[in-house]
């Protein structure tokens, strides 16, 4: 009988020890699970903020060029408000504010002080690391190298001092010194080309988007990761008498709670 009680007591002690060990193991696992849920939620919010920032930017850039200086009149009844800056020395600056699906939107549209007026927008005026020429629907040309294909998607990945260009299953790597690239859309192009850009560096990456004045083709720049500044609507023309232009910087920040995403793009407007 004594042996039976001793065995029973030992079994109970073993159960208690097992429960204690299980608790020690489960608490970190539970904590990690909660943290993972929070991280996933923050990632979802960040992704949504990025999507909204890109959508707002595209809506602003879609305003017709001839009406750009009255851009505030295009958003009066919308979820986005655009108002002129009150300060006298900022008469060409516009403030952006609003709320979309619980996300705060803020930003500004202002002349870029680095590029106040352009007499011409020919490629030789702005130095870049490499250039992509889209002049034939069956290939693209990266500097002097031709990549065959008929895809309408071009993927750019900036990694350290290199840019990796992927097109229709083919890859080309180029060196970077100025963190910049030029895109040229030829007159024979009629389709829209999507340029997906991932910048894995801390420095902004600049994309200058040129179009032949007679082309019917279009660019769509997707900022997948990092800071990407793209200068749109730059015209390829050899007419030395073409009008002066001003480059406007469009800066948009979308935030919710502690998560936010900001984007800066550029639009060329004829004066």
Tab-separated table of C-alpha atoms in Angstrom:
chain	number	residue	atom	x	y	z
A	1	UNK	CA	0.000	0.000	0.000
A	2	UNK	CA	2.812	2.433	0.832
A	3	UNK	CA	4.516	1.682	-2.469
A	4	UNK	CA	1.236	2.407	-4.330
A	5	UNK	CA	0.826	5.791	-2.579
A	6	UNK	CA	4.448	6.683	-3.336
A	7	UNK	CA	3.981	5.837	-7.014
A	8	UNK	CA	0.737	7.837	-7.122
A	9	UNK	CA	2.434	10.833	-5.488
A	10	UNK	CA	5.322	10.664	-7.918
A	11	UNK	CA	2.880	10.579	-10.851
A	12	UNK	CA	1.170	13.739	-9.598
A	13	UNK	CA	4.522	15.497	-9.211
A	14	UNK	CA	5.455	14.455	-12.732
A	15	UNK	CA	2.180	15.901	-14.056
A	16	UNK	CA	2.794	19.212	-12.282
A	17	UNK	CA	6.353	19.368	-13.600
A	18	UNK	CA	5.122	18.604	-17.122
A	19	UNK	CA	2.532	21.382	-16.890
A	20	UNK	CA	5.165	23.816	-15.667
A	21	UNK	CA	7.498	22.910	-18.531
A	22	UNK	CA	4.624	23.188	-21.021
A	23	UNK	CA	3.779	26.655	-19.698
A	24	UNK	CA	7.387	27.764	-20.051
A	25	UNK	CA	7.401	26.564	-23.660
A	26	UNK	CA	3.958	27.916	-24.595
A	27	UNK	CA	4.363	31.478	-23.269
A	28	UNK	CA	7.112	32.441	-25.769
A	29	UNK	CA	5.217	30.706	-28.585
A	30	UNK	CA	2.048	32.615	-27.693
A	31	UNK	CA	3.999	35.868	-27.488
A	32	UNK	CA	5.612	35.189	-30.870
A	33	UNK	CA	2.213	34.440	-32.392
A	34	UNK	CA	0.803	37.749	-31.123
A	35	UNK	CA	3.862	39.595	-32.454
A	36	UNK	CA	3.516	37.891	-35.834
A	37	UNK	CA	-0.128	38.965	-36.068
A	38	UNK	CA	0.838	42.562	-35.230
A	39	UNK	CA	3.648	42.550	-37.812
A	40	UNK	CA	1.321	41.139	-40.478
A	41	UNK	CA	-1.260	43.804	-39.676
A	42	UNK	CA	1.357	46.562	-39.899
A	43	UNK	CA	2.526	45.146	-43.231
A	44	UNK	CA	-1.057	45.181	-44.527
A	45	UNK	CA	-1.491	48.807	-43.445
A	46	UNK	CA	1.844	49.753	-45.060
A	47	UNK	CA	0.869	48.006	-48.295
A	48	UNK	CA	-2.500	49.763	-48.366
A	49	UNK	CA	-0.840	53.134	-47.687
A	50	UNK	CA	1.548	52.541	-50.607
A	51	UNK	CA	-1.342	51.652	-52.928
A	52	UNK	CA	-3.346	54.735	-51.933
A	53	UNK	CA	-0.306	57.019	-52.298
A	54	UNK	CA	0.262	55.751	-55.829
A	55	UNK	CA	-3.431	56.124	-56.700
A	56	UNK	CA	-3.572	59.716	-55.425
A	57	UNK	CA	-0.391	60.557	-57.338
A	58	UNK	CA	-1.788	59.129	-60.566
A	59	UNK	CA	-5.042	61.073	-60.115
A	60	UNK	CA	-3.091	64.308	-59.739
A	61	UNK	CA	-0.905	63.578	-62.755
A	62	UNK	CA	-4.009	62.777	-64.819
A	63	UNK	CA	-5.163	66.417	-64.647
A	64	UNK	CA	-4.854	67.843	-68.190
A	65	UNK	CA	-1.693	69.857	-68.701
A	66	UNK	CA	-3.585	72.939	-69.871
A	67	UNK	CA	-5.575	72.923	-66.604
A	68	UNK	CA	-2.728	72.107	-64.220
A	69	UNK	CA	-2.499	75.623	-62.784
A	70	UNK	CA	-6.179	75.340	-61.784
A	71	UNK	CA	-5.701	71.857	-60.333
A	72	UNK	CA	-7.498	72.861	-57.113
A	73	UNK	CA	-10.781	73.049	-59.041
A	74	UNK	CA	-10.583	69.347	-59.963
A	75	UNK	CA	-10.775	68.009	-56.395
A	76	UNK	CA	-13.266	70.260	-54.578
A	77	UNK	CA	-15.983	67.618	-54.192
A	78	UNK	CA	-13.657	64.664	-53.793
A	79	UNK	CA	-12.071	62.779	-50.877
A	80	UNK	CA	-8.905	64.705	-51.715
A	81	UNK	CA	-8.700	68.478	-51.324
A	82	UNK	CA	-6.126	70.584	-53.150
A	83	UNK	CA	-5.728	74.224	-52.175
A	84	UNK	CA	-3.352	76.997	-53.188
A	85	UNK	CA	-0.620	77.987	-50.746
A	86	UNK	CA	-1.431	81.326	-49.084
A	87	UNK	CA	2.140	82.618	-48.887
A	88	UNK	CA	2.917	85.245	-51.533
A	89	UNK	CA	6.229	83.679	-52.561
A	90	UNK	CA	4.556	80.289	-53.085
A	91	UNK	CA	1.773	81.231	-55.486
A	92	UNK	CA	2.477	78.185	-57.673
A	93	UNK	CA	2.440	75.757	-54.741
A	94	UNK	CA	-0.585	73.610	-53.887
A	95	UNK	CA	-1.328	71.755	-50.635
A	96	UNK	CA	-2.882	68.279	-50.662
A	97	UNK	CA	-5.028	66.893	-47.832
A	98	UNK	CA	-7.756	64.332	-47.352
A	99	UNK	CA	-8.893	61.044	-45.874
A	100	UNK	CA	-9.432	57.810	-47.801
A	101	UNK	CA	-10.783	54.690	-46.082
A	102	UNK	CA	-9.440	55.885	-42.726
A	103	UNK	CA	-5.995	56.766	-44.089
A	104	UNK	CA	-4.715	60.337	-43.767
A	105	UNK	CA	-3.469	61.931	-46.978
A	106	UNK	CA	-1.173	64.960	-47.030
A	107	UNK	CA	1.364	66.470	-49.369
A	108	UNK	CA	2.161	69.283	-51.763
A	109	UNK	CA	2.626	70.133	-55.429
A	110	UNK	CA	5.367	72.665	-56.055
A	111	UNK	CA	7.904	73.768	-58.674
A	112	UNK	CA	11.171	71.859	-58.342
A	113	UNK	CA	13.798	74.438	-57.414
A	114	UNK	CA	16.502	72.330	-59.072
A	115	UNK	CA	14.787	72.455	-62.461
A	116	UNK	CA	12.908	75.739	-62.626
A	117	UNK	CA	12.775	76.195	-66.392
A	118	UNK	CA	13.845	73.901	-69.213
A	119	UNK	CA	14.521	75.438	-72.619
A	120	UNK	CA	14.644	71.980	-74.156
A	121	UNK	CA	14.249	68.390	-72.985
A	122	UNK	CA	16.658	66.574	-75.283
A	123	UNK	CA	18.473	63.609	-73.735
A	124	UNK	CA	21.909	65.257	-73.783
A	125	UNK	CA	20.840	67.822	-71.164
A	126	UNK	CA	20.480	65.402	-68.270
A	127	UNK	CA	23.245	62.913	-67.573
A	128	UNK	CA	22.182	59.422	-66.482
A	129	UNK	CA	23.879	56.092	-65.798
A	130	UNK	CA	22.033	54.110	-68.451
A	131	UNK	CA	19.185	54.470	-70.933
A	132	UNK	CA	16.379	52.190	-72.099
A	133	UNK	CA	15.013	52.812	-75.595
A	134	UNK	CA	11.536	51.493	-76.443
A	135	UNK	CA	11.345	52.104	-80.173
A	136	UNK	CA	10.209	48.725	-81.496
A	137	UNK	CA	7.332	46.599	-80.086
A	138	UNK	CA	9.515	43.484	-80.473
A	139	UNK	CA	12.505	44.543	-78.378
A	140	UNK	CA	14.044	47.133	-76.104
A	141	UNK	CA	17.528	48.607	-76.299
A	142	UNK	CA	19.604	49.131	-73.144
A	143	UNK	CA	22.289	51.574	-74.220
A	144	UNK	CA	23.668	49.596	-77.204
A	145	UNK	CA	22.428	46.139	-76.172
A	146	UNK	CA	19.171	44.811	-77.660
A	147	UNK	CA	16.903	42.488	-75.665
A	148	UNK	CA	14.383	40.692	-77.877
A	149	UNK	CA	10.797	40.219	-76.690
A	150	UNK	CA	7.293	41.622	-76.892
A	151	UNK	CA	6.486	42.023	-73.200
A	152	UNK	CA	5.061	45.340	-72.047
A	153	UNK	CA	6.620	44.989	-68.563
A	154	UNK	CA	10.136	46.057	-67.605
A	155	UNK	CA	11.450	45.309	-64.104
A	156	UNK	CA	14.189	47.454	-62.570
A	157	UNK	CA	15.950	46.516	-59.318
A	158	UNK	CA	18.482	48.933	-57.806
A	159	UNK	CA	20.902	47.018	-55.581
A	160	UNK	CA	23.997	48.757	-54.246
A	161	UNK	CA	25.902	50.284	-57.163
A	162	UNK	CA	24.116	48.120	-59.744
A	163	UNK	CA	20.786	48.173	-61.540
A	164	UNK	CA	19.334	44.858	-62.699
A	165	UNK	CA	17.035	45.183	-65.717
A	166	UNK	CA	14.706	42.257	-66.491
A	167	UNK	CA	12.668	42.047	-69.684
A	168	UNK	CA	10.787	39.069	-71.105
A	169	UNK	CA	12.938	36.502	-69.280
A	170	UNK	CA	16.210	38.250	-70.069
A	171	UNK	CA	18.469	40.117	-67.625
A	172	UNK	CA	20.980	42.927	-68.026
A	173	UNK	CA	23.046	44.455	-65.194
A	174	UNK	CA	24.503	47.966	-65.402
A	175	UNK	CA	26.720	50.033	-63.100
A	176	UNK	CA	25.345	53.070	-61.265
A	177	UNK	CA	27.164	56.266	-60.322
A	178	UNK	CA	24.429	58.899	-60.390
A	179	UNK	CA	21.527	56.622	-59.408
A	180	UNK	CA	19.571	57.586	-62.503
A	181	UNK	CA	18.124	56.139	-65.687
A	182	UNK	CA	16.397	57.503	-68.790
A	183	UNK	CA	13.485	55.892	-70.627
A	184	UNK	CA	12.751	56.778	-74.251
A	185	UNK	CA	9.419	55.959	-75.911
A	186	UNK	CA	9.607	56.101	-79.706
A	187	UNK	CA	7.061	57.452	-82.162
A	188	UNK	CA	6.070	53.975	-83.457
A	189	UNK	CA	4.969	52.718	-80.031
A	190	UNK	CA	1.204	52.621	-79.424
A	191	UNK	CA	0.980	50.524	-76.245
A	192	UNK	CA	1.385	51.280	-72.535
A	193	UNK	CA	4.607	49.992	-70.951
A	194	UNK	CA	4.664	49.207	-67.225
A	195	UNK	CA	7.961	49.940	-65.465
A	196	UNK	CA	8.254	48.230	-62.052
A	197	UNK	CA	10.976	49.819	-59.915
A	198	UNK	CA	12.447	48.418	-56.685
A	199	UNK	CA	15.058	50.608	-55.018
A	200	UNK	CA	16.869	48.601	-52.346
A	201	UNK	CA	19.232	51.470	-51.464
A	202	UNK	CA	18.818	54.420	-49.099
A	203	UNK	CA	19.371	56.999	-51.867
A	204	UNK	CA	16.589	58.162	-54.217
A	205	UNK	CA	16.615	56.620	-57.690
A	206	UNK	CA	15.669	58.958	-60.548
A	207	UNK	CA	13.892	57.900	-63.729
A	208	UNK	CA	13.571	60.426	-66.577
A	209	UNK	CA	10.694	59.480	-68.882
A	210	UNK	CA	11.015	60.852	-72.414
A	211	UNK	CA	8.418	60.508	-75.164
A	212	UNK	CA	8.573	61.305	-78.838
A	213	UNK	CA	6.199	64.198	-79.455
A	214	UNK	CA	4.253	62.067	-81.990
A	215	UNK	CA	4.010	58.819	-80.013
A	216	UNK	CA	0.713	57.340	-78.864
A	217	UNK	CA	2.431	55.106	-76.328
A	218	UNK	CA	2.434	55.648	-72.569
A	219	UNK	CA	4.462	54.814	-69.459
A	220	UNK	CA	3.144	53.504	-66.157
A	221	UNK	CA	5.727	53.647	-63.355
A	222	UNK	CA	5.125	51.332	-60.386
A	223	UNK	CA	7.160	52.237	-57.288
A	224	UNK	CA	7.470	48.776	-55.715
A	225	UNK	CA	10.067	49.553	-53.046
A	226	UNK	CA	12.215	52.419	-51.796
A	227	UNK	CA	12.342	56.034	-52.944
A	228	UNK	CA	11.843	56.478	-56.676
A	229	UNK	CA	11.536	59.895	-58.317
A	230	UNK	CA	10.274	59.824	-61.888
A	231	UNK	CA	10.116	62.821	-64.194
A	232	UNK	CA	7.240	62.295	-66.611
A	233	UNK	CA	6.023	63.954	-69.784
A	234	UNK	CA	9.481	64.936	-71.043
A	235	UNK	CA	9.296	65.453	-74.802
A	236	UNK	CA	11.898	64.369	-77.339
A	237	UNK	CA	12.035	67.183	-79.853
A	238	UNK	CA	14.684	68.838	-81.992
A	239	UNK	CA	12.652	72.023	-82.314
A	240	UNK	CA	14.849	74.633	-80.634
A	241	UNK	CA	11.894	77.015	-80.482
A	242	UNK	CA	9.724	74.780	-78.333
A	243	UNK	CA	8.156	76.436	-75.304
A	244	UNK	CA	9.736	76.656	-71.900
A	245	UNK	CA	8.686	74.072	-69.321
A	246	UNK	CA	8.592	73.834	-65.574
A	247	UNK	CA	9.021	70.649	-63.585
A	248	UNK	CA	6.610	70.191	-60.694
A	249	UNK	CA	7.306	67.906	-57.765
A	250	UNK	CA	4.284	65.956	-56.505
A	251	UNK	CA	4.860	64.748	-52.937
A	252	UNK	CA	2.224	62.561	-51.257
A	253	UNK	CA	2.266	60.932	-47.807
A	254	UNK	CA	-0.396	58.448	-46.672
A	255	UNK	CA	-0.501	57.308	-43.048
A	256	UNK	CA	-2.566	55.345	-40.548
A	257	UNK	CA	-1.464	54.942	-36.948
A	258	UNK	CA	2.303	54.455	-36.866
A	259	UNK	CA	2.521	53.220	-40.458
A	260	UNK	CA	3.063	55.577	-43.384
A	261	UNK	CA	4.271	55.656	-46.967
A	262	UNK	CA	5.456	58.642	-48.975
A	263	UNK	CA	6.140	59.050	-52.661
A	264	UNK	CA	7.600	61.822	-54.823
A	265	UNK	CA	7.061	62.056	-58.568
A	266	UNK	CA	7.497	64.795	-61.135
A	267	UNK	CA	5.488	66.254	-63.997
A	268	UNK	CA	6.680	68.583	-66.749
A	269	UNK	CA	4.268	71.415	-67.571
A	270	UNK	CA	4.573	73.744	-70.539
A	271	UNK	CA	4.623	77.365	-69.445
